[in-house]
Coordinates of C-alpha atoms in Angstrom, one line a residue:
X1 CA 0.0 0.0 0.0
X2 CA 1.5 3.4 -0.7
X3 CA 2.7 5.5 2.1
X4 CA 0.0 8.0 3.2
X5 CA -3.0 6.3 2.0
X6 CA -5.7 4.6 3.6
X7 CA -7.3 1.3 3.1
X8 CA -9.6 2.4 0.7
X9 CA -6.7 4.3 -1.2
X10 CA -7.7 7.5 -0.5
X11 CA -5.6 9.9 1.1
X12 CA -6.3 10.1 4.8
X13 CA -8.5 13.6 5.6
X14 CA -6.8 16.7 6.6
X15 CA -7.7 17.5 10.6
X16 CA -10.6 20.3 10.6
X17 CA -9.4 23.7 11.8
X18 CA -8.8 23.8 15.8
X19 CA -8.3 19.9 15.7
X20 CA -9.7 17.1 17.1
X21 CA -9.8 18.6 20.9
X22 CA -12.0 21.6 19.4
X23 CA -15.0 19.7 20.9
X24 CA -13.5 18.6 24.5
X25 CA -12.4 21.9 24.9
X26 CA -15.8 23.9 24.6
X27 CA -17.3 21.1 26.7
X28 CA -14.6 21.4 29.4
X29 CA -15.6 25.5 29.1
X30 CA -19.4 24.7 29.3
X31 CA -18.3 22.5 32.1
X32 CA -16.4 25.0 34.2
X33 CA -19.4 27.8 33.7
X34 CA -21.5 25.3 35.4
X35 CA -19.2 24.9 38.1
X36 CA -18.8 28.9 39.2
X37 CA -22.7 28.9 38.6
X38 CA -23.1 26.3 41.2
X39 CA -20.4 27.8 43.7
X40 CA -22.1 31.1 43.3
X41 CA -25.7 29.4 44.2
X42 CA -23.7 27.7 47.1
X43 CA -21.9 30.9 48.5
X44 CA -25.4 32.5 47.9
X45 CA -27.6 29.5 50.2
X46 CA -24.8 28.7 52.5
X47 CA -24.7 32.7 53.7
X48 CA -28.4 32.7 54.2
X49 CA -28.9 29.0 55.7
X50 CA -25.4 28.3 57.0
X51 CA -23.6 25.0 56.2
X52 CA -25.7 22.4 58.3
X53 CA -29.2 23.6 57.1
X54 CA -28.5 23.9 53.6
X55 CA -29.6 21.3 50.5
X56 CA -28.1 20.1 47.4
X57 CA -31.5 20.7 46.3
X58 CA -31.9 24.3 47.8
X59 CA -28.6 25.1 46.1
X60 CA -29.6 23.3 42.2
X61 CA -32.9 25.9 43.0
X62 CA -31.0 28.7 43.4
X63 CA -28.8 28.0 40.6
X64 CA -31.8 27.3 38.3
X65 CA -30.8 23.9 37.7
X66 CA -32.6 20.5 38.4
X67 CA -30.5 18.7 41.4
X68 CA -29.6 15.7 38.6
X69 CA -27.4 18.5 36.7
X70 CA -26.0 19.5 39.9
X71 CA -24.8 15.8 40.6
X72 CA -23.1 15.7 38.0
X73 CA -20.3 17.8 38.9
X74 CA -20.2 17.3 42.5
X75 CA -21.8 14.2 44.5
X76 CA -22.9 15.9 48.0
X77 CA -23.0 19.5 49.9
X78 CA -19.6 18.9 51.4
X79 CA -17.6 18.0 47.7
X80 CA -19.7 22.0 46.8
X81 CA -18.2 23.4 50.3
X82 CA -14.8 22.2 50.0
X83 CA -14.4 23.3 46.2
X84 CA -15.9 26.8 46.8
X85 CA -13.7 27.1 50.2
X86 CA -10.3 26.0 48.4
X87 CA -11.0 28.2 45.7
X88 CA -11.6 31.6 48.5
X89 CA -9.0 30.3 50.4
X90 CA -6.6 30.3 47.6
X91 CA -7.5 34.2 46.5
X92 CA -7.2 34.8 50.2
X93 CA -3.5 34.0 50.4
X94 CA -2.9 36.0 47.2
X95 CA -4.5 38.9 49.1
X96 CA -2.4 39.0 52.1
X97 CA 0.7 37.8 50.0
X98 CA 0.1 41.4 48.5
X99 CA -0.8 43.4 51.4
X100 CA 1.4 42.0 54.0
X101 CA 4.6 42.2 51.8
X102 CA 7.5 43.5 54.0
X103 CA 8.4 47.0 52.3
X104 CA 7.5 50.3 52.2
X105 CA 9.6 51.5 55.0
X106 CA 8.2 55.3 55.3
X107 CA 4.8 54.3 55.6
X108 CA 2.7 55.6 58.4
X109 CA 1.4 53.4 60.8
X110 CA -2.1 54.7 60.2
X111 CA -1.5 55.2 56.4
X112 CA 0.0 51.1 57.0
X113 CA -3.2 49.7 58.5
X114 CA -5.7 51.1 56.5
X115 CA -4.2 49.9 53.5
X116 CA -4.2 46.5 55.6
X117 CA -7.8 46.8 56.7
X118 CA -9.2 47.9 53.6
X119 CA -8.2 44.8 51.2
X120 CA -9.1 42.2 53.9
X121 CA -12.4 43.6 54.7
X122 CA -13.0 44.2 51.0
X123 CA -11.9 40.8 50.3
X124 CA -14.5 39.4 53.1
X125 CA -17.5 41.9 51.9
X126 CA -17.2 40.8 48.2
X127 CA -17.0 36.7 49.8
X128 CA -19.3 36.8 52.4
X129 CA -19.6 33.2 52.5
X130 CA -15.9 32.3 53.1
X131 CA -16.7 33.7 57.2
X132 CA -19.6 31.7 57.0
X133 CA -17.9 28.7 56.2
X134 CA -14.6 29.5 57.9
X135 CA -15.6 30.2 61.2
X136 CA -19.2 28.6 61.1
X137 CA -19.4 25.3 63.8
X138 CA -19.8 23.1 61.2
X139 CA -17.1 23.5 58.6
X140 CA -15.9 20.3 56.8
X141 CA -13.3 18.7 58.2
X142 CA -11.2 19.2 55.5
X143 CA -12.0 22.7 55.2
X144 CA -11.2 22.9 59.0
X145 CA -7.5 21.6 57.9
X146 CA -7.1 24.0 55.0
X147 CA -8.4 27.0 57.0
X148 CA -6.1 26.3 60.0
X149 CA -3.0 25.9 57.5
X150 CA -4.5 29.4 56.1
X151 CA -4.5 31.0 59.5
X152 CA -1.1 29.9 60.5
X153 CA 0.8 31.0 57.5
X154 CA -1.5 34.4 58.1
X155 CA -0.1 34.6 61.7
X156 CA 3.5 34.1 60.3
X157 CA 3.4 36.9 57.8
X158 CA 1.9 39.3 60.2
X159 CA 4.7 38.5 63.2
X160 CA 7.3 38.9 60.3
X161 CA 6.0 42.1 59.4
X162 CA 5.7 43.2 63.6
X163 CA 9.3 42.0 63.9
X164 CA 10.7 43.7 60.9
X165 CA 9.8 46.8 62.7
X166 CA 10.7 45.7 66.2
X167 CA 14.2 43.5 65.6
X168 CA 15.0 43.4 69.4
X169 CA 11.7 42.2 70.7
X170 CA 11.5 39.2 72.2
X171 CA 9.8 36.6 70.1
X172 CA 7.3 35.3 72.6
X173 CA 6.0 39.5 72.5
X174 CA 5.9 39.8 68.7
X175 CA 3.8 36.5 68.6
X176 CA 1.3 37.7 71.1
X177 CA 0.8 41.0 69.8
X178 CA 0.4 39.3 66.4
X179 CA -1.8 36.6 67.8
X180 CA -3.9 39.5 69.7
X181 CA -4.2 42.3 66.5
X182 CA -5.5 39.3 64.1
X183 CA -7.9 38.1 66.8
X184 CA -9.1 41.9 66.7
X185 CA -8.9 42.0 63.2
X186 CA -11.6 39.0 63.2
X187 CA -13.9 39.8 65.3
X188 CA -14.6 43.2 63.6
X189 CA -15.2 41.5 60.6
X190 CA -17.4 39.7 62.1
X191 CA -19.4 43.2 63.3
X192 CA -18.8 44.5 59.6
X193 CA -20.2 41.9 58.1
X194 CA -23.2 42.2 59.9
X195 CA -23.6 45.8 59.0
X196 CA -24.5 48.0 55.8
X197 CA -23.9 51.0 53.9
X198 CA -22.9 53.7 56.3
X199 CA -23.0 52.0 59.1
X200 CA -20.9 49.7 57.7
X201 CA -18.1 52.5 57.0
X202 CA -18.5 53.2 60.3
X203 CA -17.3 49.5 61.7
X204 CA -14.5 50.0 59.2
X205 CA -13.6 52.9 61.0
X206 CA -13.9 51.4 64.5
X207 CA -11.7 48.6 63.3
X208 CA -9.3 50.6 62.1
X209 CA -9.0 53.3 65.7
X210 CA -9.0 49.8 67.9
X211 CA -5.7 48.7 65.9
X212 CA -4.1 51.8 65.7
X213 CA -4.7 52.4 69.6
X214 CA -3.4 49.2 70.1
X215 CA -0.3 49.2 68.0
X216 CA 0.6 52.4 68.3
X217 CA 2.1 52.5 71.9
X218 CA 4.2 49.4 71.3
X219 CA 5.4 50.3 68.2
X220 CA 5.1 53.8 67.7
X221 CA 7.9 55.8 65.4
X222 CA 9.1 52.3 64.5
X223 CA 6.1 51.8 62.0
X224 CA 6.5 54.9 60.4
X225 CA 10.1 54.5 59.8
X226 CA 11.3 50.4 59.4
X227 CA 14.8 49.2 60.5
X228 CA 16.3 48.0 57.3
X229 CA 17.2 44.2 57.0

């Protein structure tokens, strides 16, 4: 048989434009729409039931989908939870990889925290949903795991930042002043999130005087002007 002919003899058929994966690919596109459609029906049901009470149907309702499309991308509530809490958790740590960058070493301490406050409170007003999950009593156990690894490396980056402005502290007192402004830091959210509009602003605010207060005496000038490494 001839080189580069078929069976039949006839030359084999060139490979339509955009090849054979043209088809997987829009399928694997129609997929993943259907996905962030059901996460946002999730975030959406899980902020206004909380984990426990919410349904896989409740959730295919609010997506506008029948609950036998919704099983076919995830089998159960918790397979939806720990997909749309990976996914916040993983834009979370991009967020405070930005904010809480060592740097800047003339910034204000006030200038410093609002610029701090703003993106994480931002962050948790546009995903209201990842508070619910992350701090609700019945989080996956796996999200539970991912969350805790979350808020370590969280607690890290804010004692590296406390200790790049206060060299000569003692270790144990950079860890407990870090320990106590993120434990502030959350439970404002937690008011803020429970607020709107004005008043809303107005926890922001409240947030951002309790830090300051609290910072400023132990750190003071040393904010404003960083030791160099």
């Amino acid at each position: 048989m001839p080189h580069g002919r078929t069976a039949a003899g006839r030359a084999p058929a060139a490979p339509s434009e955009g090849g054979q994966d043209e088809k997987p690919r829009r399928r694997q596109a129609r997929g993943e729409r259907r996905i962030s459609q059901l996460l946002e029906a999730a975030a959406a049901v899980f902020c206004k039931s909380g984990y426990t009470a919410a349904s896989t149907n409740a959730i295919a309702r609010e997506a506008g989908v029948s609950p036998g499309t919704l099983y076919q991308f995830f089998p159960n509530k918790e397979a939806i939870a720990i997909e749309l809490g990976g996914r916040l958790i993983h834009q979370m740590r991009d967020t405070y990889g930005e904010v809480l960058a060592l740097g800047e070493a003339d910034v204000p301490l006030r200038e410093r925290l609002d610029g701090i406050v703003d993106r994480f409170v931002d962050f948790n007003c546009r995903h209201p949903v990842f508070f619910a999950l992350m701090h609700g009593p019945d989080t996956p156990g796996r999200m539970v795991e991912e969350h805790d690894a979350l808020h370590t490396a969280l607690l890290a980056r804010i004692q590296d930042l406390i200790a790049s402005y206060l060299p000569d502290a003692p270790k144990a007192d950079i860890a407990r002043t870090a320990e106590m402004s993120f434990g502030l830091f959350k439970a404002g959210v937690e008011l803020i999130l429970a607020h709107e509009g004005t008043e809303r602003d107005a926890y922001v605010t409240e947030l951002k005087n309790v830090l300051f207060r609290y910072l400023d005496p132990m750190i003071g000038e040393a904010l404003a002007a960083p030791a160099q490494p």
